[in-house]
Coordinates of C-alpha atoms in Angstrom, one line a residue:
X1 CA 100.1 97.1 108.3
X2 CA 102.1 94.4 105.3
X3 CA 100.3 91.4 104.5
X4 CA 100.9 88.6 107.5
X5 CA 103.2 85.6 107.6
X6 CA 101.6 82.7 108.3
X7 CA 103.5 79.6 110.3
X8 CA 100.9 76.7 110.5
X9 CA 101.9 73.7 112.8
X10 CA 100.5 70.0 112.8
X11 CA 101.2 67.1 114.6
X12 CA 100.6 63.4 114.0
X13 CA 98.2 61.6 116.4
X14 CA 98.4 64.5 118.8
X15 CA 95.9 64.2 121.7
X16 CA 94.2 67.2 123.1
X17 CA 94.5 66.7 126.4
X18 CA 98.3 65.7 126.8
X19 CA 99.0 69.6 126.5
X20 CA 98.6 71.8 129.3
X21 CA 97.0 74.6 127.7
X22 CA 94.3 71.9 127.7
X23 CA 93.9 70.9 130.8
X24 CA 97.2 68.4 131.5
X25 CA 99.1 68.9 134.8
X26 CA 101.3 66.0 134.1
X27 CA 102.9 66.6 130.5
X28 CA 104.9 69.5 130.1
X29 CA 104.5 71.8 127.4
X30 CA 105.3 75.4 128.3
X31 CA 106.2 76.7 124.7
X32 CA 102.8 75.7 123.4
X33 CA 100.8 76.6 126.3
X34 CA 102.8 80.2 125.7
X35 CA 101.3 79.9 122.3
X36 CA 97.9 79.6 123.4
X37 CA 98.1 82.1 125.9
X38 CA 98.6 84.5 122.7
X39 CA 95.7 83.6 121.0
X40 CA 92.7 81.5 121.0
X41 CA 92.2 77.9 121.8
X42 CA 89.1 76.3 120.2
X43 CA 88.3 73.8 122.4
X44 CA 85.6 72.1 120.4
X45 CA 87.3 70.9 116.7
X46 CA 86.9 67.7 115.4
X47 CA 89.2 66.5 112.3
X48 CA 87.2 65.8 109.6
X49 CA 88.2 62.7 109.3
X50 CA 90.1 61.1 112.0
X51 CA 93.3 59.4 110.0
X52 CA 96.3 60.8 108.4
X53 CA 96.1 61.4 105.4
X54 CA 92.6 62.1 104.7
X55 CA 92.4 64.8 107.5
X56 CA 95.7 66.8 105.4
X57 CA 94.2 66.6 102.8
X58 CA 90.9 68.3 104.8
X59 CA 93.2 70.6 105.9
X60 CA 95.0 71.6 103.0
X61 CA 91.8 71.9 100.7
X62 CA 89.1 72.6 103.1
X63 CA 87.4 70.2 101.4
X64 CA 85.9 66.7 103.0
X65 CA 87.8 63.5 101.5
X66 CA 85.1 62.4 100.0
X67 CA 85.3 65.8 97.9
X68 CA 88.9 66.4 97.2
X69 CA 89.8 62.7 96.4
X70 CA 92.2 61.5 99.6
X71 CA 89.4 59.3 101.5
X72 CA 91.9 56.5 102.5
X73 CA 95.2 56.4 103.5
X74 CA 97.6 55.2 100.4
X75 CA 96.1 57.6 98.2
X76 CA 96.8 60.8 96.3
X77 CA 95.9 64.7 96.8
X78 CA 94.7 65.3 93.2
X79 CA 96.8 68.1 91.5
X80 CA 93.8 69.1 90.4
X81 CA 92.7 70.5 93.4
X82 CA 93.2 73.6 94.8
X83 CA 95.1 73.9 98.0
X84 CA 95.9 76.6 100.3
X85 CA 99.7 77.1 99.3
X86 CA 98.0 77.2 95.8
X87 CA 95.8 80.0 96.5
X88 CA 99.0 81.7 98.9
X89 CA 101.0 82.0 96.4
X90 CA 98.9 83.1 93.6
X91 CA 98.5 85.9 95.8
X92 CA 102.5 86.5 96.1
X93 CA 103.3 84.1 99.1
X94 CA 106.4 82.4 99.3
X95 CA 105.1 78.8 100.6
X96 CA 107.3 76.5 102.3
X97 CA 106.8 72.8 103.9
X98 CA 108.9 70.4 106.1
X99 CA 108.0 67.2 108.0
X100 CA 104.9 64.7 107.1
X101 CA 102.7 65.8 103.8
X102 CA 101.1 62.6 104.0
X103 CA 98.9 63.7 100.4
X104 CA 101.1 60.4 98.8
X105 CA 101.6 56.8 99.3
X106 CA 104.2 56.1 101.5
X107 CA 104.9 52.1 100.7
X108 CA 104.2 50.4 97.4
X109 CA 102.3 48.2 99.1
X110 CA 103.0 44.5 98.7
X111 CA 99.9 42.6 99.8
X112 CA 101.0 42.1 103.4
X113 CA 101.0 43.4 106.2
X114 CA 104.7 44.2 107.2
X115 CA 106.0 46.0 104.2
X116 CA 109.8 46.3 103.1
X117 CA 112.3 48.5 103.2
X118 CA 112.2 48.6 99.0
X119 CA 108.9 49.2 99.3
X120 CA 109.2 52.5 101.0
X121 CA 108.4 55.5 98.6
X122 CA 110.4 58.5 98.4
X123 CA 108.2 61.3 99.3
X124 CA 110.2 63.9 98.1
X125 CA 109.0 65.6 95.0
X126 CA 111.6 66.2 91.7
X127 CA 112.9 69.2 90.9
X128 CA 110.0 69.6 87.5
X129 CA 107.3 68.9 90.4
X130 CA 108.0 72.0 91.8
X131 CA 105.8 73.7 92.9
X132 CA 104.3 71.0 94.2
X133 CA 100.6 71.3 95.7
X134 CA 101.3 74.6 95.6
X135 CA 104.5 74.5 98.0
X136 CA 107.4 76.4 96.3
X137 CA 110.1 74.7 98.4
X138 CA 109.8 71.7 100.7
X139 CA 111.3 69.0 102.7
X140 CA 109.5 65.7 103.3
X141 CA 110.1 63.2 105.5
X142 CA 107.3 60.2 106.2
X143 CA 106.9 57.3 108.5
X144 CA 109.5 55.3 106.7
X145 CA 112.0 58.2 107.3
X146 CA 113.7 58.0 103.5
X147 CA 113.9 60.8 101.4
X148 CA 115.4 64.0 102.9
X149 CA 115.5 62.9 106.4
X150 CA 117.2 59.4 105.4
X151 CA 119.7 60.8 103.9
X152 CA 120.7 63.1 106.4
X153 CA 120.6 60.1 108.8
X154 CA 122.8 57.8 106.3
X155 CA 125.3 61.2 106.3
X156 CA 125.8 61.3 110.2
X157 CA 126.2 57.6 110.3
X158 CA 122.9 55.9 111.0
X159 CA 121.0 53.5 109.4
X160 CA 117.5 55.1 108.2
X161 CA 116.0 51.3 109.5
X162 CA 117.4 50.9 112.6
X163 CA 114.4 53.0 115.1
X164 CA 110.9 50.9 114.3
X165 CA 108.5 52.9 112.2
X166 CA 104.4 52.7 111.7
X167 CA 104.6 49.2 110.1
X168 CA 107.0 47.6 112.4
X169 CA 105.9 45.0 115.0
X170 CA 104.7 45.1 117.4
X171 CA 102.8 48.9 117.3
X172 CA 102.9 49.5 120.8
X173 CA 106.5 49.5 121.5
X174 CA 108.1 51.7 124.0
X175 CA 111.9 52.1 123.8
X176 CA 114.2 54.8 123.2
X177 CA 115.3 56.2 119.5
X178 CA 118.5 55.4 118.3
X179 CA 118.9 58.5 117.0
X180 CA 119.9 61.4 119.1
X181 CA 117.9 64.1 120.0
X182 CA 119.8 66.9 118.1
X183 CA 119.5 64.0 114.8
X184 CA 115.5 62.7 115.8
X185 CA 113.0 63.2 113.0
X186 CA 111.1 65.4 115.3
X187 CA 114.8 68.1 115.5
X188 CA 115.0 67.6 111.8
X189 CA 111.6 69.0 110.6
X190 CA 111.8 71.8 113.0
X191 CA 115.6 72.6 111.5
X192 CA 114.1 72.6 108.1
X193 CA 111.5 74.5 109.1
X194 CA 114.0 77.0 110.9
X195 CA 116.1 77.2 107.9
X196 CA 113.5 78.5 105.4
X197 CA 112.6 81.0 107.9
X198 CA 116.1 82.2 108.1
X199 CA 116.7 82.8 104.7
X200 CA 113.1 84.1 104.1
X201 CA 113.4 87.8 102.6
X202 CA 111.8 90.7 104.7
X203 CA 109.8 92.2 101.4
X204 CA 107.2 89.1 101.0
X205 CA 105.1 87.5 103.1
X206 CA 105.5 83.7 103.7
X207 CA 103.2 80.7 104.6
X208 CA 105.6 77.9 106.3
X209 CA 103.7 74.7 107.1
X210 CA 105.6 72.6 110.1
X211 CA 104.7 69.0 110.3
X212 CA 105.4 66.6 112.8
X213 CA 105.6 62.9 112.4
X214 CA 105.2 62.5 115.9
X215 CA 104.0 61.5 118.7
X216 CA 102.2 58.8 116.4
X217 CA 102.7 55.7 117.5
X218 CA 105.3 53.3 117.6
X219 CA 106.7 55.0 121.1
X220 CA 110.1 55.8 121.1
X221 CA 111.4 59.2 121.9
X222 CA 115.4 59.8 122.1
X223 CA 117.2 60.2 125.2
X224 CA 116.5 62.2 127.6
X225 CA 112.3 62.5 127.3
X226 CA 112.5 58.3 127.4
X227 CA 112.4 59.0 130.7
X228 CA 111.4 62.2 131.1
X229 CA 108.3 60.9 132.8
X230 CA 107.9 58.0 135.0
X231 CA 105.0 55.0 134.4
X232 CA 103.9 55.0 137.8
X233 CA 103.1 58.6 137.6
X234 CA 101.0 58.5 134.7
X235 CA 96.9 58.1 135.6
X236 CA 95.6 54.8 134.6
X237 CA 93.5 54.9 131.6
X238 CA 89.9 56.0 131.3
X239 CA 87.8 52.5 131.8
X240 CA 84.2 51.2 132.1
X241 CA 84.0 47.1 131.0
X242 CA 80.0 47.9 130.9
X243 CA 80.6 50.0 127.9
X244 CA 82.2 46.9 126.2
X245 CA 78.4 45.0 125.7
X246 CA 77.1 48.0 124.1
X247 CA 79.9 48.6 121.5
X248 CA 79.6 48.5 117.7
X249 CA 81.4 45.2 116.2
X250 CA 84.5 47.2 114.8
X251 CA 85.4 48.5 118.1
X252 CA 85.2 44.7 119.6
X253 CA 87.3 43.4 116.9
X254 CA 90.0 46.0 117.1
X255 CA 90.0 45.6 121.3
X256 CA 90.7 41.5 120.9
X257 CA 92.5 41.5 117.5
X258 CA 96.0 39.8 118.0
X259 CA 96.5 38.3 114.4
X260 CA 95.4 40.7 111.6
X261 CA 97.1 44.0 110.7
X262 CA 99.8 46.4 111.8
X263 CA 97.6 47.3 115.0
X264 CA 96.8 43.6 116.0
X265 CA 98.6 43.9 119.6
X266 CA 95.8 42.1 121.6
X267 CA 94.7 45.5 123.7
X268 CA 92.3 42.8 125.7
X269 CA 95.4 41.7 127.1
X270 CA 97.5 44.9 128.7
X271 CA 97.3 45.6 131.9
X272 CA 97.6 49.5 133.6
X273 CA 100.8 49.4 133.8
X274 CA 101.4 49.1 129.7
X275 CA 99.3 51.6 129.3
X276 CA 100.4 53.6 131.9
X277 CA 104.5 52.9 130.1
X278 CA 102.8 54.0 126.2
X279 CA 101.3 57.5 128.1
X280 CA 105.1 58.4 129.8
X281 CA 106.6 57.8 126.2
X282 CA 104.1 59.6 124.2
X283 CA 104.4 62.2 126.4
X284 CA 107.9 62.1 125.8
X285 CA 107.5 62.8 121.9
X286 CA 104.9 65.8 123.2
X287 CA 107.7 67.9 124.8
X288 CA 109.8 67.2 122.2
X289 CA 107.8 68.8 119.5
X290 CA 107.0 71.4 122.6
X291 CA 110.7 72.4 122.6
X292 CA 110.5 72.9 118.8
X293 CA 107.6 75.0 118.8
X294 CA 110.0 77.2 121.0
X295 CA 113.1 77.6 118.2
X296 CA 110.3 78.3 115.4
X297 CA 108.6 80.7 117.8
X298 CA 112.1 81.9 118.8
X299 CA 113.9 82.0 115.3
X300 CA 110.2 84.3 114.5
X301 CA 111.0 86.7 117.3
X302 CA 115.2 86.8 116.3
X303 CA 114.0 88.0 112.8
X304 CA 111.5 90.6 114.0
X305 CA 108.9 88.5 112.2
X306 CA 106.7 87.3 115.3
X307 CA 104.3 90.6 115.6
X308 CA 103.3 90.0 112.0
X309 CA 102.6 86.2 112.0
X310 CA 99.6 84.2 112.1
X311 CA 100.4 80.9 114.1
X312 CA 98.2 78.0 113.6
X313 CA 99.1 74.8 115.1
X314 CA 96.6 71.7 115.0
X315 CA 96.9 68.0 114.7
X316 CA 95.4 66.0 112.0
X317 CA 93.8 63.4 115.1
X318 CA 94.0 62.3 118.1
X319 CA 95.0 59.1 119.9
X320 CA 93.3 56.6 122.6
X321 CA 96.5 55.9 124.0
X322 CA 94.9 53.2 126.7
X323 CA 91.5 55.3 127.2
X324 CA 88.9 52.7 126.7
X325 CA 92.2 49.6 126.7
X326 CA 92.5 50.4 123.0
X327 CA 95.1 52.3 121.4
X328 CA 95.8 53.8 118.0
X329 CA 92.6 55.2 116.3
X330 CA 90.1 53.8 114.2
X331 CA 87.4 55.1 116.5
X332 CA 84.9 58.0 116.9
X333 CA 85.1 58.6 120.6
X334 CA 86.4 61.8 121.5
X335 CA 90.0 60.5 122.3
X336 CA 90.7 60.3 118.4
X337 CA 87.9 62.5 116.7
X338 CA 89.0 65.6 118.7
X339 CA 92.0 67.7 117.6
X340 CA 94.0 70.8 119.7
X341 CA 93.7 74.1 117.4
X342 CA 95.4 77.1 118.7
X343 CA 95.2 80.1 116.3
X344 CA 97.3 82.9 117.3
X345 CA 97.5 86.2 115.2
X346 CA 98.9 88.8 117.0
X347 CA 96.9 91.5 115.1
X348 CA 93.7 91.0 116.6
X349 CA 94.2 91.7 120.1
X350 CA 92.7 88.2 121.9
X351 CA 94.9 86.3 124.1
X352 CA 94.3 83.4 126.5
X353 CA 90.9 83.0 125.5
X354 CA 88.9 79.9 124.7
X355 CA 86.3 79.6 122.2
X356 CA 83.5 76.5 122.4
X357 CA 81.9 76.9 118.9
X358 CA 82.0 73.6 116.8
X359 CA 84.9 73.8 114.6
X360 CA 86.6 71.2 111.8
X361 CA 89.5 71.1 110.8
X362 CA 88.1 71.9 107.3
X363 CA 87.5 75.6 108.5
X364 CA 91.5 76.3 108.4
X365 CA 92.2 76.8 104.9
X366 CA 89.3 79.6 104.8
X367 CA 90.3 81.1 108.2
X368 CA 94.2 81.6 107.1
X369 CA 92.9 82.9 103.8
X370 CA 90.3 85.6 105.2
X371 CA 93.2 86.5 108.3
X372 CA 95.4 87.3 104.8
X373 CA 92.6 88.9 103.1
X374 CA 92.5 86.8 100.2
X375 CA 89.2 85.5 98.9
X376 CA 87.7 82.4 99.6
X377 CA 87.6 79.6 97.0
X378 CA 84.0 78.6 96.0
X379 CA 85.2 75.3 96.2
X380 CA 86.0 75.4 99.8
X381 CA 82.9 73.4 102.0
X382 CA 84.5 75.0 105.0
X383 CA 84.0 78.5 107.2
X384 CA 86.1 81.2 108.2
X385 CA 86.8 80.6 112.4
X386 CA 87.4 84.8 112.7
X387 CA 83.6 85.8 113.6
X388 CA 84.0 83.4 116.3
X389 CA 87.3 84.7 117.3
X390 CA 86.1 88.2 117.2
X391 CA 82.5 87.3 119.2
X392 CA 82.5 83.8 121.4
X393 CA 79.0 83.8 121.2
X394 CA 79.1 83.8 117.5
X395 CA 77.3 80.1 116.4
X396 CA 79.3 78.8 113.4
X397 CA 77.0 75.7 113.1
X398 CA 74.7 73.4 114.9
X399 CA 75.7 70.6 113.8
X400 CA 79.0 69.4 112.3
X401 CA 80.0 66.3 110.1
X402 CA 83.0 64.0 110.6
X403 CA 83.5 61.5 107.8
X404 CA 85.3 58.2 108.4
X405 CA 86.1 54.8 107.1
X406 CA 83.9 52.8 104.6
X407 CA 80.5 54.1 105.1
X408 CA 81.3 55.0 108.8
X409 CA 79.6 58.9 109.3
X410 CA 79.7 60.9 112.4
X411 CA 77.5 64.1 113.3
X412 CA 77.8 65.8 115.8
X413 CA 76.2 68.9 118.3
X414 CA 76.7 70.7 121.6
X415 CA 73.9 67.8 122.8
X416 CA 75.0 64.2 121.7
X417 CA 76.7 62.3 118.9
X418 CA 75.2 59.9 116.8
X419 CA 78.0 57.8 114.7
X420 CA 76.4 55.4 111.8
X421 CA 78.4 52.3 111.2
X422 CA 76.5 50.8 108.4
X423 CA 73.0 49.7 107.5
X424 CA 71.8 46.5 109.8
X425 CA 74.9 47.1 112.0
X426 CA 75.2 48.2 115.7
X427 CA 75.9 52.1 115.9
X428 CA 76.7 54.7 118.4
X429 CA 74.6 57.3 120.2
X430 CA 75.8 59.2 122.5
X431 CA 73.8 62.1 125.0
X432 CA 76.3 64.6 125.7
X433 CA 74.6 66.5 128.5
X434 CA 74.4 63.6 130.8
X435 CA 77.2 61.3 129.0
X436 CA 80.2 63.3 128.0
X437 CA 82.7 60.9 128.6
X438 CA 80.6 58.6 126.1
X439 CA 80.1 55.6 128.3
X440 CA 76.3 55.2 127.6
X441 CA 75.7 53.8 124.5
X442 CA 71.8 54.4 123.4
X443 CA 71.7 52.5 120.1
X444 CA 68.7 51.3 119.4
X445 CA 66.9 51.8 123.0
X446 CA 63.6 52.5 123.2
X447 CA 64.0 55.6 125.2
X448 CA 66.2 57.0 123.2
X449 CA 64.4 56.7 120.2
X450 CA 63.6 60.2 119.5
X451 CA 67.1 61.5 119.5
X452 CA 67.8 58.7 117.3
X453 CA 65.8 59.8 115.1
X454 CA 66.5 63.4 115.3
X455 CA 70.4 63.1 115.3
X456 CA 69.8 60.5 112.1
X457 CA 67.7 63.5 110.3
X458 CA 70.7 65.8 111.0
X459 CA 73.4 63.3 109.8
X460 CA 71.3 63.2 106.3
X461 CA 71.2 67.0 106.3
X462 CA 74.7 67.2 106.9
X463 CA 75.9 64.5 104.4
X464 CA 73.5 66.3 101.9
X465 CA 74.8 69.6 102.6
X466 CA 78.7 68.8 102.1
X467 CA 78.4 67.3 98.3
X468 CA 81.1 69.4 95.7
X469 CA 79.8 72.9 95.7
X470 CA 81.6 73.2 92.5
X471 CA 81.0 70.0 90.3
X472 CA 83.4 68.9 87.9
X473 CA 82.4 70.0 84.3
X474 CA 83.7 67.3 81.5
X475 CA 81.9 68.7 78.7
X476 CA 79.8 71.6 77.5
X477 CA 76.3 70.0 78.5

């Protein structure tokens, strides 16, 4: 059989449990659910770094942010880094990208809290920059909508700044998008991807990276998705007020913050009805994405490519969505660090199966390369998931590292999770066997001293193991 094509679909801030295939009985995601039925769904996949840019860099390089250099939003993924697209195009693949890349800054940040439109960066690379991070062809749009999509809006008579964006205040706003469904950013990303797929020659394999900006806040789906779900039908958020007493300082500040930063919305003041409304709009955004996934799969089917195309579906991180009366990201709770991962290879015979192994976003690059029969570069820190796909009992790792902002680091095992917030700071420790929802923080509890020591040792081990496997040589010796 010829080399497989690859379609990778990435969402921004998509909660795993917003999908029907992960147990949601309200949000309608029939196309993503059918995709899961075509392959293997991983139930314990975690972002290497649960923020937009760093985890996207990890997806593309198979390396942790502290190693590949994209350590925070607003930084650049060094062009010296070897990406998944670089490797595939060197092996004869045509590489396409459409949507949110976020591996370079979106704003010339002015130092204030609300960037002005004139400071927005056009993310589209110039023709002489191609191939760009390994993409032969790419149409880039970011949260600010400037660039190719903004030009598209202007051609159709719309103001690129008419809708709220990710630096608009307040961030938890819920309203109907000014842009109708056929001109919405989510639809545009799918349109660009479909155009690439339709024009791709049959005698050459392709890699298509389709990356949606949604369901990232603010919560502004187009009609009819803004009213597709009724707020009163949404389940109230998960909330146990007692856990607030043992939260780390950063979470408490986030909860009460009304003054600093674009997420300062006074979360402690919001009622269940507010959270239910946010969830209804968020679900509308998810269902619109699902429609576009269906269009992408139909395009492959129409071109006779579906049976030789590996489809990978994931997200860069999750969203609190009112659980614990918090919103957005910035925590180490599973609502944020856990991501969906669907791997559907029509050649391997695995359909509608689930896996429980601990997996990471850094595993996507080596898995795709192994699936395509391409050697994995020595620089990659992730591991191929194909052994776990073939054998549900195959253990990939006993502990998984999650890097986070500043010095915060998380180690996750099947039985426990520890997040270190820094020397002298109140941190987090949860016994997942008896407290799977991470409500009872055991940090510095006498009865959990042995567990804390064991998990700190695991954290030290996985941090040590994940230094750069190929140090950069700047001189002969």
